[in-house]
mmCIF file of N, CA and C in Angstrom:
data_model
loop_
_atom_site.group_PDB
_atom_site.id
_atom_site.type_symbol
_atom_site.label_atom_id
_atom_site.label_comp_id
_atom_site.label_asym_id
_atom_site.label_seq_id
_atom_site.Cartn_x
_atom_site.Cartn_y
_atom_site.Cartn_z
ATOM 1 N N MET C 215 0.595 -1.179 0.108
ATOM 2 C CA MET C 215 -0.026 -0.026 -0.095
ATOM 3 C C MET C 215 0.863 1.167 -0.065
ATOM 4 N N PHE C 216 1.858 1.334 0.717
ATOM 5 C CA PHE C 216 2.648 2.395 0.689
ATOM 6 C C PHE C 216 3.551 2.778 -0.357
ATOM 7 N N ASP C 217 3.904 1.693 -1.202
ATOM 8 C CA ASP C 217 4.512 2.012 -2.442
ATOM 9 C C ASP C 217 3.709 2.676 -3.455
ATOM 10 N N LYS C 218 2.434 2.220 -3.630
ATOM 11 C CA LYS C 218 1.539 3.015 -4.475
ATOM 12 C C LYS C 218 0.941 4.444 -3.898
ATOM 13 N N MET C 219 1.372 4.935 -2.707
ATOM 14 C CA MET C 219 0.917 5.784 -2.098
ATOM 15 C C MET C 219 2.046 6.361 -0.922
ATOM 16 N N PRO C 220 3.199 6.967 -1.954
ATOM 17 C CA PRO C 220 4.226 7.461 -0.977
ATOM 18 C C PRO C 220 4.360 8.145 0.208
ATOM 19 N N TRP C 221 3.281 9.272 0.023
ATOM 20 C CA TRP C 221 2.922 10.169 0.748
ATOM 21 C C TRP C 221 2.272 9.892 2.022
ATOM 22 N N LEU C 222 1.763 8.633 2.197
ATOM 23 C CA LEU C 222 0.813 8.044 3.159
ATOM 24 C C LEU C 222 1.713 8.024 4.366
ATOM 25 N N LYS C 223 2.876 7.445 4.321
ATOM 26 C CA LYS C 223 3.490 7.269 5.605
ATOM 27 C C LYS C 223 4.019 8.766 6.305
ATOM 28 N N PRO C 224 4.807 9.829 5.444
ATOM 29 C CA PRO C 224 5.310 10.904 6.120
ATOM 30 C C PRO C 224 3.763 11.690 6.547
ATOM 31 N N ALA C 225 2.649 11.470 6.053
ATOM 32 C CA ALA C 225 1.335 11.916 6.432
ATOM 33 C C ALA C 225 1.044 11.567 7.639
ATOM 34 N N THR C 226 0.820 10.104 7.894
ATOM 35 C CA THR C 226 0.362 9.511 9.067
ATOM 36 C C THR C 226 1.425 9.875 10.360
ATOM 37 N N LEU C 227 2.681 9.860 9.905
ATOM 38 C CA LEU C 227 3.876 10.284 10.982
ATOM 39 C C LEU C 227 3.289 11.692 11.486
ATOM 40 N N LEU C 228 3.284 12.582 10.443
ATOM 41 C CA LEU C 228 2.690 14.071 10.791
ATOM 42 C C LEU C 228 1.487 14.224 11.634
ATOM 43 N N ALA C 229 0.797 13.267 11.215
ATOM 44 C CA ALA C 229 -0.786 13.295 11.816
ATOM 45 C C ALA C 229 -0.461 12.888 13.409
ATOM 46 N N VAL C 230 0.125 11.991 13.762
ATOM 47 C CA VAL C 230 0.580 11.405 14.718
ATOM 48 C C VAL C 230 1.482 12.741 15.656
ATOM 49 N N ILE C 231 2.286 13.045 15.083
ATOM 50 C CA ILE C 231 3.058 14.350 15.809
ATOM 51 C C ILE C 231 2.041 15.526 16.316
ATOM 52 N N THR C 232 1.014 15.831 15.005
ATOM 53 C CA THR C 232 0.304 17.084 15.563
ATOM 54 C C THR C 232 -0.488 16.709 16.504
ATOM 55 N N ILE C 233 -0.943 15.543 16.634
ATOM 56 C CA ILE C 233 -1.825 14.832 17.804
ATOM 57 C C ILE C 233 -1.057 15.139 19.119
ATOM 58 N N LEU C 234 0.028 14.505 19.108
ATOM 59 C CA LEU C 234 1.060 14.383 20.207
ATOM 60 C C LEU C 234 1.168 16.086 20.691
ATOM 61 N N ILE C 235 1.531 16.770 19.826
ATOM 62 C CA ILE C 235 1.912 18.302 20.112
ATOM 63 C C ILE C 235 0.574 18.806 20.897
ATOM 64 N N SER C 236 -0.807 18.517 20.315
ATOM 65 C CA SER C 236 -1.865 19.268 20.851
ATOM 66 C C SER C 236 -1.710 18.789 22.184
ATOM 67 N N LYS C 237 -1.543 17.520 22.351
ATOM 68 C CA LYS C 237 -2.179 16.813 23.761
ATOM 69 C C LYS C 237 -1.181 17.436 24.623
ATOM 70 N N THR C 238 0.145 17.523 24.447
ATOM 71 C CA THR C 238 1.206 18.007 25.016
ATOM 72 C C THR C 238 0.956 19.390 25.657
ATOM 73 N N VAL C 239 0.675 19.988 24.352
ATOM 74 C CA VAL C 239 0.573 21.874 25.049
ATOM 75 C C VAL C 239 -1.002 22.076 25.387
ATOM 76 N N GLY C 240 -1.839 21.165 25.304
ATOM 77 C CA GLY C 240 -3.247 21.545 25.564
ATOM 78 C C GLY C 240 -3.829 22.565 24.680
ATOM 79 N N SER C 241 -3.596 22.361 23.347
ATOM 80 C CA SER C 241 -4.159 23.265 22.596
ATOM 81 C C SER C 241 -4.534 22.491 21.181
ATOM 82 N N ASP C 242 -5.432 22.838 20.597
ATOM 83 C CA ASP C 242 -5.863 22.370 19.386
ATOM 84 C C ASP C 242 -4.898 22.913 18.107
ATOM 85 N N PHE C 243 -3.788 23.809 18.485
ATOM 86 C CA PHE C 243 -3.163 24.404 16.962
ATOM 87 C C PHE C 243 -2.414 23.207 16.260
ATOM 88 N N GLY C 244 -2.005 22.486 16.944
ATOM 89 C CA GLY C 244 -1.372 21.123 16.037
ATOM 90 C C GLY C 244 -2.351 20.470 15.339
ATOM 91 N N LEU C 245 -3.415 20.159 15.793
ATOM 92 C CA LEU C 245 -4.585 19.778 14.850
ATOM 93 C C LEU C 245 -5.003 20.636 13.758
ATOM 94 N N ARG C 246 -5.039 21.846 14.116
ATOM 95 C CA ARG C 246 -5.353 22.904 13.006
ATOM 96 C C ARG C 246 -4.421 22.780 11.744
ATOM 97 N N LEU C 247 -3.118 22.616 12.302
ATOM 98 C CA LEU C 247 -2.169 22.603 11.202
ATOM 99 C C LEU C 247 -2.195 21.114 10.261
ATOM 100 N N TYR C 248 -2.887 20.183 10.671
ATOM 101 C CA TYR C 248 -2.926 19.121 9.864
ATOM 102 C C TYR C 248 -3.208 19.218 8.300
ATOM 103 N N PRO C 249 -4.250 20.164 8.124
ATOM 104 C CA PRO C 249 -4.375 20.018 6.828
ATOM 105 C C PRO C 249 -3.243 20.882 6.035
ATOM 106 N N VAL C 250 -2.599 21.711 6.503
ATOM 107 C CA VAL C 250 -1.576 22.505 6.097
ATOM 108 C C VAL C 250 -0.153 21.576 5.583
ATOM 109 N N ILE C 251 0.067 20.648 6.876
ATOM 110 C CA ILE C 251 0.938 19.406 6.516
ATOM 111 C C ILE C 251 0.519 18.687 5.623
ATOM 112 N N ILE C 252 -0.566 18.231 5.206
ATOM 113 C CA ILE C 252 -1.068 17.474 4.155
ATOM 114 C C ILE C 252 -0.743 18.026 2.829
ATOM 115 N N ASN C 253 -0.901 19.238 2.934
ATOM 116 C CA ASN C 253 -0.941 20.130 1.468
ATOM 117 C C ASN C 253 0.524 20.124 1.311
ATOM 118 N N VAL C 254 1.292 20.575 2.435
ATOM 119 C CA VAL C 254 2.731 20.380 1.991
ATOM 120 C C VAL C 254 3.655 19.184 1.697
ATOM 121 N N VAL C 255 2.966 17.977 2.462
ATOM 122 C CA VAL C 255 3.547 16.711 1.951
ATOM 123 C C VAL C 255 2.880 16.218 0.496
ATOM 124 N N MET C 256 1.779 16.651 0.235
ATOM 125 C CA MET C 256 1.080 16.422 -1.210
ATOM 126 C C MET C 256 2.203 17.276 -2.163
ATOM 127 N N LEU C 257 2.507 18.820 -2.033
ATOM 128 C CA LEU C 257 3.337 19.355 -2.812
ATOM 129 C C LEU C 257 4.590 18.961 -2.884
ATOM 130 N N ILE C 258 5.307 18.448 -2.011
ATOM 131 C CA ILE C 258 6.144 17.794 -2.304
ATOM 132 C C ILE C 258 6.516 16.554 -2.974
ATOM 133 N N VAL C 259 5.382 15.529 -2.968
ATOM 134 C CA VAL C 259 5.341 14.200 -3.604
ATOM 135 C C VAL C 259 5.151 14.552 -5.064
ATOM 136 N N PHE C 260 4.296 15.705 -5.221
ATOM 137 C CA PHE C 260 3.883 15.875 -6.731
ATOM 138 C C PHE C 260 5.261 16.509 -7.271
ATOM 139 N N ALA C 261 5.760 17.531 -6.749
ATOM 140 C CA ALA C 261 6.584 18.521 -7.401
ATOM 141 C C ALA C 261 8.153 17.473 -7.651
ATOM 142 N N TYR C 262 8.329 16.618 -6.679
ATOM 143 C CA TYR C 262 9.311 15.911 -6.558
ATOM 144 C C TYR C 262 9.087 14.720 -7.949
ATOM 145 N N SER C 263 8.053 14.513 -8.054
ATOM 146 C CA SER C 263 7.683 13.445 -9.370
ATOM 147 C C SER C 263 7.999 14.285 -10.595
ATOM 148 N N LEU C 264 7.723 15.563 -10.445
ATOM 149 C CA LEU C 264 7.990 16.399 -11.696
ATOM 150 C C LEU C 264 9.384 16.245 -12.028
ATOM 151 N N TYR C 265 10.305 16.508 -10.870
ATOM 152 C CA TYR C 265 11.848 16.460 -11.001
ATOM 153 C C TYR C 265 12.334 15.104 -11.574
ATOM 154 N N LYS C 266 11.802 14.069 -10.909
ATOM 155 C CA LYS C 266 12.144 12.786 -10.779
ATOM 156 C C LYS C 266 11.720 12.012 -11.898
ATOM 157 N N GLY C 267 10.420 12.234 -12.090
ATOM 158 C CA GLY C 267 9.771 11.306 -13.385
ATOM 159 C C GLY C 267 9.435 10.103 -13.009
ATOM 160 N N PRO C 268 8.444 9.513 -13.473
ATOM 161 C CA PRO C 268 7.217 10.184 -14.011
ATOM 162 C C PRO C 268 6.515 10.871 -13.074
ATOM 163 N N SER C 269 5.756 11.762 -13.590
ATOM 164 C CA SER C 269 4.746 12.755 -12.608
ATOM 165 C C SER C 269 3.806 11.653 -12.200
ATOM 166 N N ILE C 270 3.360 12.145 -10.927
ATOM 167 C CA ILE C 270 2.237 11.344 -10.171
ATOM 168 C C ILE C 270 1.099 11.224 -11.356
ATOM 169 N N ILE C 271 0.465 12.091 -11.968
ATOM 170 C CA ILE C 271 -0.582 12.099 -12.876
ATOM 171 C C ILE C 271 -0.378 11.163 -13.898
ATOM 172 N N GLU C 272 1.014 11.172 -14.412
ATOM 173 C CA GLU C 272 1.295 10.171 -15.560
ATOM 174 C C GLU C 272 1.290 8.799 -14.967
ATOM 175 N N THR C 273 1.871 8.394 -13.784
ATOM 176 C CA THR C 273 1.343 7.156 -13.108
ATOM 177 C C THR C 273 0.367 6.860 -13.006
ATOM 178 N N PHE C 274 -0.721 7.709 -12.615
ATOM 179 C CA PHE C 274 -2.174 7.374 -12.604
ATOM 180 C C PHE C 274 -2.755 7.185 -14.259
ATOM 181 N N ALA C 275 -2.430 7.897 -15.223
ATOM 182 C CA ALA C 275 -2.964 8.195 -16.477
ATOM 183 C C ALA C 275 -2.435 6.482 -16.858
ATOM 184 N N ARG C 276 -1.112 6.233 -16.605
ATOM 185 C CA ARG C 276 -0.804 5.052 -17.334
ATOM 186 C C ARG C 276 -1.508 3.766 -16.685
ATOM 187 N N ILE C 277 -2.209 3.559 -15.717
ATOM 188 C CA ILE C 277 -3.130 2.778 -15.117
ATOM 189 C C ILE C 277 -4.168 2.185 -16.235
ATOM 190 N N THR C 278 -4.887 3.240 -16.871
ATOM 191 C CA THR C 278 -5.933 3.071 -17.936
ATOM 192 C C THR C 278 -5.241 3.211 -19.232
ATOM 193 N N GLU C 279 -4.345 3.825 -19.334
ATOM 194 C CA GLU C 279 -3.691 3.973 -20.796
ATOM 195 C C GLU C 279 -2.083 3.899 -20.784
ATOM 196 N N PRO C 280 -1.452 2.310 -20.486
ATOM 197 C CA PRO C 280 -0.115 2.009 -20.985
ATOM 198 C C PRO C 280 0.539 2.727 -21.726
ATOM 199 N N ALA C 281 0.139 2.944 -22.904
ATOM 200 C CA ALA C 281 0.732 3.320 -24.054
ATOM 201 C C ALA C 281 0.544 5.054 -24.321
ATOM 202 N N LEU C 282 0.760 5.493 -23.024
ATOM 203 C CA LEU C 282 0.598 6.991 -23.359
ATOM 204 C C LEU C 282 1.513 7.744 -24.019
ATOM 205 N N ASP C 283 1.271 8.407 -25.173
ATOM 206 C CA ASP C 283 1.814 8.906 -26.192
ATOM 207 C C ASP C 283 2.744 10.411 -25.448
ATOM 208 N N GLU C 284 3.525 10.994 -26.139
ATOM 209 C CA GLU C 284 4.114 12.301 -25.721
ATOM 210 C C GLU C 284 3.389 13.169 -25.661
ATOM 211 N N ASN C 285 2.391 13.482 -26.128
ATOM 212 C CA ASN C 285 1.403 14.615 -26.079
ATOM 213 C C ASN C 285 0.608 14.395 -24.393
ATOM 214 N N GLY C 286 0.470 13.120 -24.321
ATOM 215 C CA GLY C 286 -0.111 12.592 -23.291
ATOM 216 C C GLY C 286 0.704 12.723 -21.918
ATOM 217 N N VAL C 287 2.153 12.574 -22.216
ATOM 218 C CA VAL C 287 2.967 12.770 -20.922
ATOM 219 C C VAL C 287 3.166 14.293 -20.572
ATOM 220 N N ILE C 288 3.128 14.929 -21.981
ATOM 221 C CA ILE C 288 3.404 16.522 -21.617
ATOM 222 C C ILE C 288 1.870 17.015 -21.034
ATOM 223 N N TYR C 289 0.726 16.402 -21.337
ATOM 224 C CA TYR C 289 -0.298 17.004 -20.610
ATOM 225 C C TYR C 289 -0.232 16.484 -18.859
ATOM 226 N N THR C 290 -0.049 15.498 -18.846
ATOM 227 C CA THR C 290 -0.053 14.995 -17.620
ATOM 228 C C THR C 290 1.103 15.804 -16.542
ATOM 229 N N LYS C 291 2.087 16.131 -17.210
ATOM 230 C CA LYS C 291 3.131 17.121 -16.538
ATOM 231 C C LYS C 291 2.423 18.272 -16.109
ATOM 232 N N LYS C 292 1.718 18.916 -16.973
ATOM 233 C CA LYS C 292 1.073 20.307 -16.902
ATOM 234 C C LYS C 292 -0.122 19.838 -15.649
ATOM 235 N N VAL C 293 -0.918 19.066 -15.864
ATOM 236 C CA VAL C 293 -1.815 18.777 -14.509
ATOM 237 C C VAL C 293 -1.118 18.497 -13.182
ATOM 238 N N THR C 294 -0.001 17.932 -13.235
ATOM 239 C CA THR C 294 0.787 17.947 -11.926
ATOM 240 C C THR C 294 1.326 18.961 -11.404
ATOM 241 N N LEU C 295 1.663 19.845 -12.257
ATOM 242 C CA LEU C 295 1.873 21.108 -11.937
ATOM 243 C C LEU C 295 0.894 22.139 -11.324
ATOM 244 N N LEU C 296 -0.156 21.798 -12.101
ATOM 245 C CA LEU C 296 -1.292 22.481 -11.764
ATOM 246 C C LEU C 296 -2.125 21.960 -10.298
ATOM 247 N N TRP C 297 -1.761 20.758 -9.800
ATOM 248 C CA TRP C 297 -2.029 20.394 -8.365
ATOM 249 C C TRP C 297 -0.982 20.762 -7.651
ATOM 250 N N CYS C 298 0.258 21.046 -8.272
ATOM 251 C CA CYS C 298 1.190 21.695 -7.271
ATOM 252 C C CYS C 298 0.805 22.958 -6.848
ATOM 253 N N LEU C 299 0.214 23.803 -7.775
ATOM 254 C CA LEU C 299 -0.036 25.187 -7.493
ATOM 255 C C LEU C 299 -1.383 25.033 -6.715
ATOM 256 N N PHE C 300 -2.193 24.275 -6.812
ATOM 257 C CA PHE C 300 -3.448 23.772 -5.906
ATOM 258 C C PHE C 300 -2.875 23.633 -4.492
ATOM 259 N N PHE C 301 -1.972 22.925 -4.393
ATOM 260 C CA PHE C 301 -1.487 22.567 -2.844
ATOM 261 C C PHE C 301 -0.775 23.658 -2.304
ATOM 262 N N VAL C 302 0.053 24.735 -3.166
ATOM 263 C CA VAL C 302 0.368 25.645 -2.448
ATOM 264 C C VAL C 302 -0.604 26.898 -2.025
ATOM 265 N N VAL C 303 -1.748 26.839 -2.816
ATOM 266 C CA VAL C 303 -2.648 27.961 -2.322
ATOM 267 C C VAL C 303 -3.949 27.559 -1.441
ATOM 268 N N ASN C 304 -4.049 26.263 -1.598
ATOM 269 C CA ASN C 304 -4.650 25.398 -0.416
ATOM 270 C C ASN C 304 -4.041 25.479 0.836
ATOM 271 N N GLY C 305 -2.941 24.947 0.727
ATOM 272 C CA GLY C 305 -1.967 25.044 1.935
ATOM 273 C C GLY C 305 -2.010 26.401 2.664
ATOM 274 N N GLY C 306 -1.765 27.370 1.959
ATOM 275 C CA GLY C 306 -1.659 28.781 2.307
ATOM 276 C C GLY C 306 -3.015 29.354 3.083
ATOM 277 N N ILE C 307 -4.009 28.886 2.213
ATOM 278 C CA ILE C 307 -5.532 29.444 3.154
ATOM 279 C C ILE C 307 -5.555 28.471 4.405
ATOM 280 N N ALA C 308 -5.149 27.126 4.038
ATOM 281 C CA ALA C 308 -5.362 26.383 5.229
ATOM 282 C C ALA C 308 -4.121 27.197 6.681
ATOM 283 N N LEU C 309 -3.169 27.427 6.488
ATOM 284 C CA LEU C 309 -2.362 28.175 7.171
ATOM 285 C C LEU C 309 -2.926 29.338 7.964
ATOM 286 N N TYR C 310 -3.315 30.080 7.219
ATOM 287 C CA TYR C 310 -3.915 31.020 7.268
ATOM 288 C C TYR C 310 -5.346 30.980 8.414
ATOM 289 N N THR C 311 -6.167 30.071 7.735
ATOM 290 C CA THR C 311 -7.350 29.837 8.876
ATOM 291 C C THR C 311 -6.788 29.278 10.138
ATOM 292 N N SER C 312 -5.553 28.386 9.950
ATOM 293 C CA SER C 312 -5.054 27.897 11.492
ATOM 294 C C SER C 312 -4.601 28.859 12.411
ATOM 295 N N ILE C 313 -4.091 29.895 11.663
ATOM 296 C CA ILE C 313 -3.417 30.994 12.841
ATOM 297 C C ILE C 313 -4.531 32.262 12.944
ATOM 298 N N PHE C 314 -5.139 32.567 12.029
ATOM 299 C CA PHE C 314 -5.897 33.922 12.266
ATOM 300 C C PHE C 314 -7.574 33.714 12.233
ATOM 301 N N SER C 315 -8.045 32.408 12.166
ATOM 302 C CA SER C 315 -9.672 32.250 12.308
ATOM 303 C C SER C 315 -9.925 31.566 13.294
ATOM 304 N N SER C 316 -11.217 31.835 13.333
ATOM 305 C CA SER C 316 -11.914 30.886 14.733
ATOM 306 C C SER C 316 -12.058 29.605 14.350
ATOM 307 N N LEU C 317 -12.043 28.563 15.220
ATOM 308 C CA LEU C 317 -12.402 27.253 14.815
ATOM 309 C C LEU C 317 -13.576 27.041 13.880
ATOM 310 N N GLU C 318 -14.589 27.577 13.937
ATOM 311 C CA GLU C 318 -15.593 27.382 13.011
ATOM 312 C C GLU C 318 -15.101 27.840 11.521
ATOM 313 N N THR C 319 -14.508 28.869 11.203
ATOM 314 C CA THR C 319 -14.057 29.219 10.036
ATOM 315 C C THR C 319 -13.146 28.421 9.669
ATOM 316 N N TRP C 320 -12.227 27.868 10.588
ATOM 317 C CA TRP C 320 -11.026 26.891 10.101
ATOM 318 C C TRP C 320 -11.950 25.526 9.667
ATOM 319 N N ALA C 321 -12.545 24.984 10.299
ATOM 320 C CA ALA C 321 -13.532 23.726 9.963
ATOM 321 C C ALA C 321 -14.397 24.071 8.766
ATOM 322 N N PHE C 322 -14.781 25.148 8.653
ATOM 323 C CA PHE C 322 -15.676 25.189 7.308
ATOM 324 C C PHE C 322 -14.864 25.183 6.326
ATOM 325 N N TYR C 323 -13.865 25.875 6.261
ATOM 326 C CA TYR C 323 -12.802 26.128 5.488
ATOM 327 C C TYR C 323 -12.241 24.518 4.770
ATOM 328 N N ASN C 324 -11.533 23.896 5.698
ATOM 329 C CA ASN C 324 -10.704 22.945 5.781
ATOM 330 C C ASN C 324 -11.775 21.634 5.660
ATOM 331 N N GLY C 325 -12.893 21.418 6.066
ATOM 332 C CA GLY C 325 -13.885 20.600 6.231
ATOM 333 C C GLY C 325 -14.733 20.493 4.983
ATOM 334 N N PHE C 326 -15.042 21.620 4.319
ATOM 335 C CA PHE C 326 -15.902 21.675 3.114
ATOM 336 C C PHE C 326 -15.407 22.486 1.932
ATOM 337 N N VAL C 327 -14.796 23.823 2.223
ATOM 338 C CA VAL C 327 -14.456 24.458 0.845
ATOM 339 C C VAL C 327 -13.348 24.000 0.178
ATOM 340 N N ALA C 328 -12.273 23.409 1.006
ATOM 341 C CA ALA C 328 -11.144 22.679 0.376
ATOM 342 C C ALA C 328 -11.523 21.715 -0.465
ATOM 343 N N TYR C 329 -12.528 20.675 0.027
ATOM 344 C CA TYR C 329 -12.717 19.519 -0.362
ATOM 345 C C TYR C 329 -13.763 19.845 -1.928
ATOM 346 N N LEU C 330 -14.251 21.226 -1.811
ATOM 347 C CA LEU C 330 -15.110 21.578 -2.679
ATOM 348 C C LEU C 330 -14.267 21.810 -4.023
ATOM 349 N N ALA C 331 -13.213 22.806 -3.411
ATOM 350 C CA ALA C 331 -12.130 23.360 -4.503
ATOM 351 C C ALA C 331 -11.601 22.173 -5.297
ATOM 352 N N MET C 332 -11.195 21.116 -4.503
ATOM 353 C CA MET C 332 -10.569 19.854 -4.978
ATOM 354 C C MET C 332 -11.264 19.210 -6.009
ATOM 355 N N GLY C 333 -12.736 18.937 -5.624
ATOM 356 C CA GLY C 333 -13.908 18.492 -6.419
ATOM 357 C C GLY C 333 -13.678 19.098 -7.838
ATOM 358 N N THR C 334 -13.942 20.272 -7.612
ATOM 359 C CA THR C 334 -14.130 21.320 -8.769
ATOM 360 C C THR C 334 -12.996 20.978 -9.809
ATOM 361 N N LEU C 335 -11.617 21.150 -9.107
ATOM 362 C CA LEU C 335 -10.399 21.140 -9.764
ATOM 363 C C LEU C 335 -10.517 19.511 -10.761
ATOM 364 N N PHE C 336 -10.876 18.577 -9.806
ATOM 365 C CA PHE C 336 -10.926 17.037 -10.534
ATOM 366 C C PHE C 336 -11.900 17.276 -11.675
ATOM 367 N N ALA C 337 -13.216 18.031 -11.311
ATOM 368 C CA ALA C 337 -14.292 18.028 -12.723
ATOM 369 C C ALA C 337 -13.674 18.859 -13.742
ATOM 370 N N ILE C 338 -13.122 20.146 -13.654
ATOM 371 C CA ILE C 338 -12.577 20.731 -14.941
ATOM 372 C C ILE C 338 -11.529 20.002 -15.434
ATOM 373 N N GLU C 339 -10.569 19.465 -14.849
ATOM 374 C CA GLU C 339 -9.544 18.727 -15.356
ATOM 375 C C GLU C 339 -10.176 17.512 -16.117
ATOM 376 N N TRP C 340 -11.328 16.945 -15.708
ATOM 377 C CA TRP C 340 -11.654 15.675 -16.266
ATOM 378 C C TRP C 340 -12.307 16.022 -17.593
ATOM 379 N N LEU C 341 -13.092 17.244 -17.603
ATOM 380 C CA LEU C 341 -13.651 18.142 -18.929
ATOM 381 C C LEU C 341 -12.575 18.343 -19.617
ATOM 382 N N VAL C 342 -11.496 19.221 -19.373
ATOM 383 C CA VAL C 342 -10.360 19.377 -20.366
ATOM 384 C C VAL C 342 -9.743 18.125 -20.906
ATOM 385 N N ARG C 343 -9.647 17.083 -20.259
ATOM 386 C CA ARG C 343 -9.071 15.900 -20.476
ATOM 387 C C ARG C 343 -9.672 15.490 -21.631
ATOM 388 N N GLN C 344 -11.006 15.184 -21.528
ATOM 389 C CA GLN C 344 -12.053 14.774 -22.704
ATOM 390 C C GLN C 344 -11.640 15.629 -23.678
ATOM 391 N N ARG C 345 -11.874 16.711 -23.839
ATOM 392 C CA ARG C 345 -11.566 17.715 -25.062
ATOM 393 C C ARG C 345 -9.970 17.790 -25.630
ATOM 394 N N VAL C 346 -9.150 17.443 -24.898
ATOM 395 C CA VAL C 346 -7.854 17.145 -25.330
ATOM 396 C C VAL C 346 -7.878 15.574 -25.827
ATOM 397 N N LYS C 347 -8.588 14.699 -25.458
ATOM 398 C CA LYS C 347 -8.737 13.413 -25.942
ATOM 399 C C LYS C 347 -9.146 13.250 -27.509
ATOM 400 N N ARG C 348 -10.205 14.353 -27.688
ATOM 401 C CA ARG C 348 -11.114 14.402 -28.798
ATOM 402 C C ARG C 348 -10.188 15.250 -30.043
ATOM 403 N N ASN C 349 -9.510 16.011 -29.417
ATOM 404 C CA ASN C 349 -8.735 17.008 -30.431
ATOM 405 C C ASN C 349 -7.396 17.234 -29.656
ATOM 406 N N PRO C 350 -6.620 16.170 -30.339
ATOM 407 C CA PRO C 350 -5.272 16.339 -29.740
ATOM 408 C C PRO C 350 -4.372 17.503 -30.091
ATOM 409 N N GLY C 351 -4.781 18.268 -31.083
ATOM 410 C CA GLY C 351 -3.851 19.349 -31.274
ATOM 411 C C GLY C 351 -4.041 20.410 -30.495
ATOM 412 N N VAL C 352 -5.155 20.628 -29.814
ATOM 413 C CA VAL C 352 -5.617 21.550 -28.711
ATOM 414 C C VAL C 352 -4.575 21.835 -27.705
#
């Protein structure tokens, strides 16, 4: 399982650390930082895959299309880069809500808005991918 999801080990370890910090200092701040940590871990994994190759999105794409052509590889790199940007923005907002917002605002953003944004990005990318598949020159 960890081979297919390399981010799972560090994310789990960081979750345990944030819980221990929160319990030790008697504050929920460590738990509030968990979404920030997850975004940082995902950013590192996705960015490293761009550097080292193949990109995370290319790896996922090859599950259904093992013979991905060069245009597909370029497209998957762009999508991986887009996800890196998402993790930077989402992690930044999560950090802001962790430090400067009420628990209610933090929970609303990190428990609802962030997932809505992620789902929207998934949906838009899927629509763009369908168009790219139909019109490879686009």
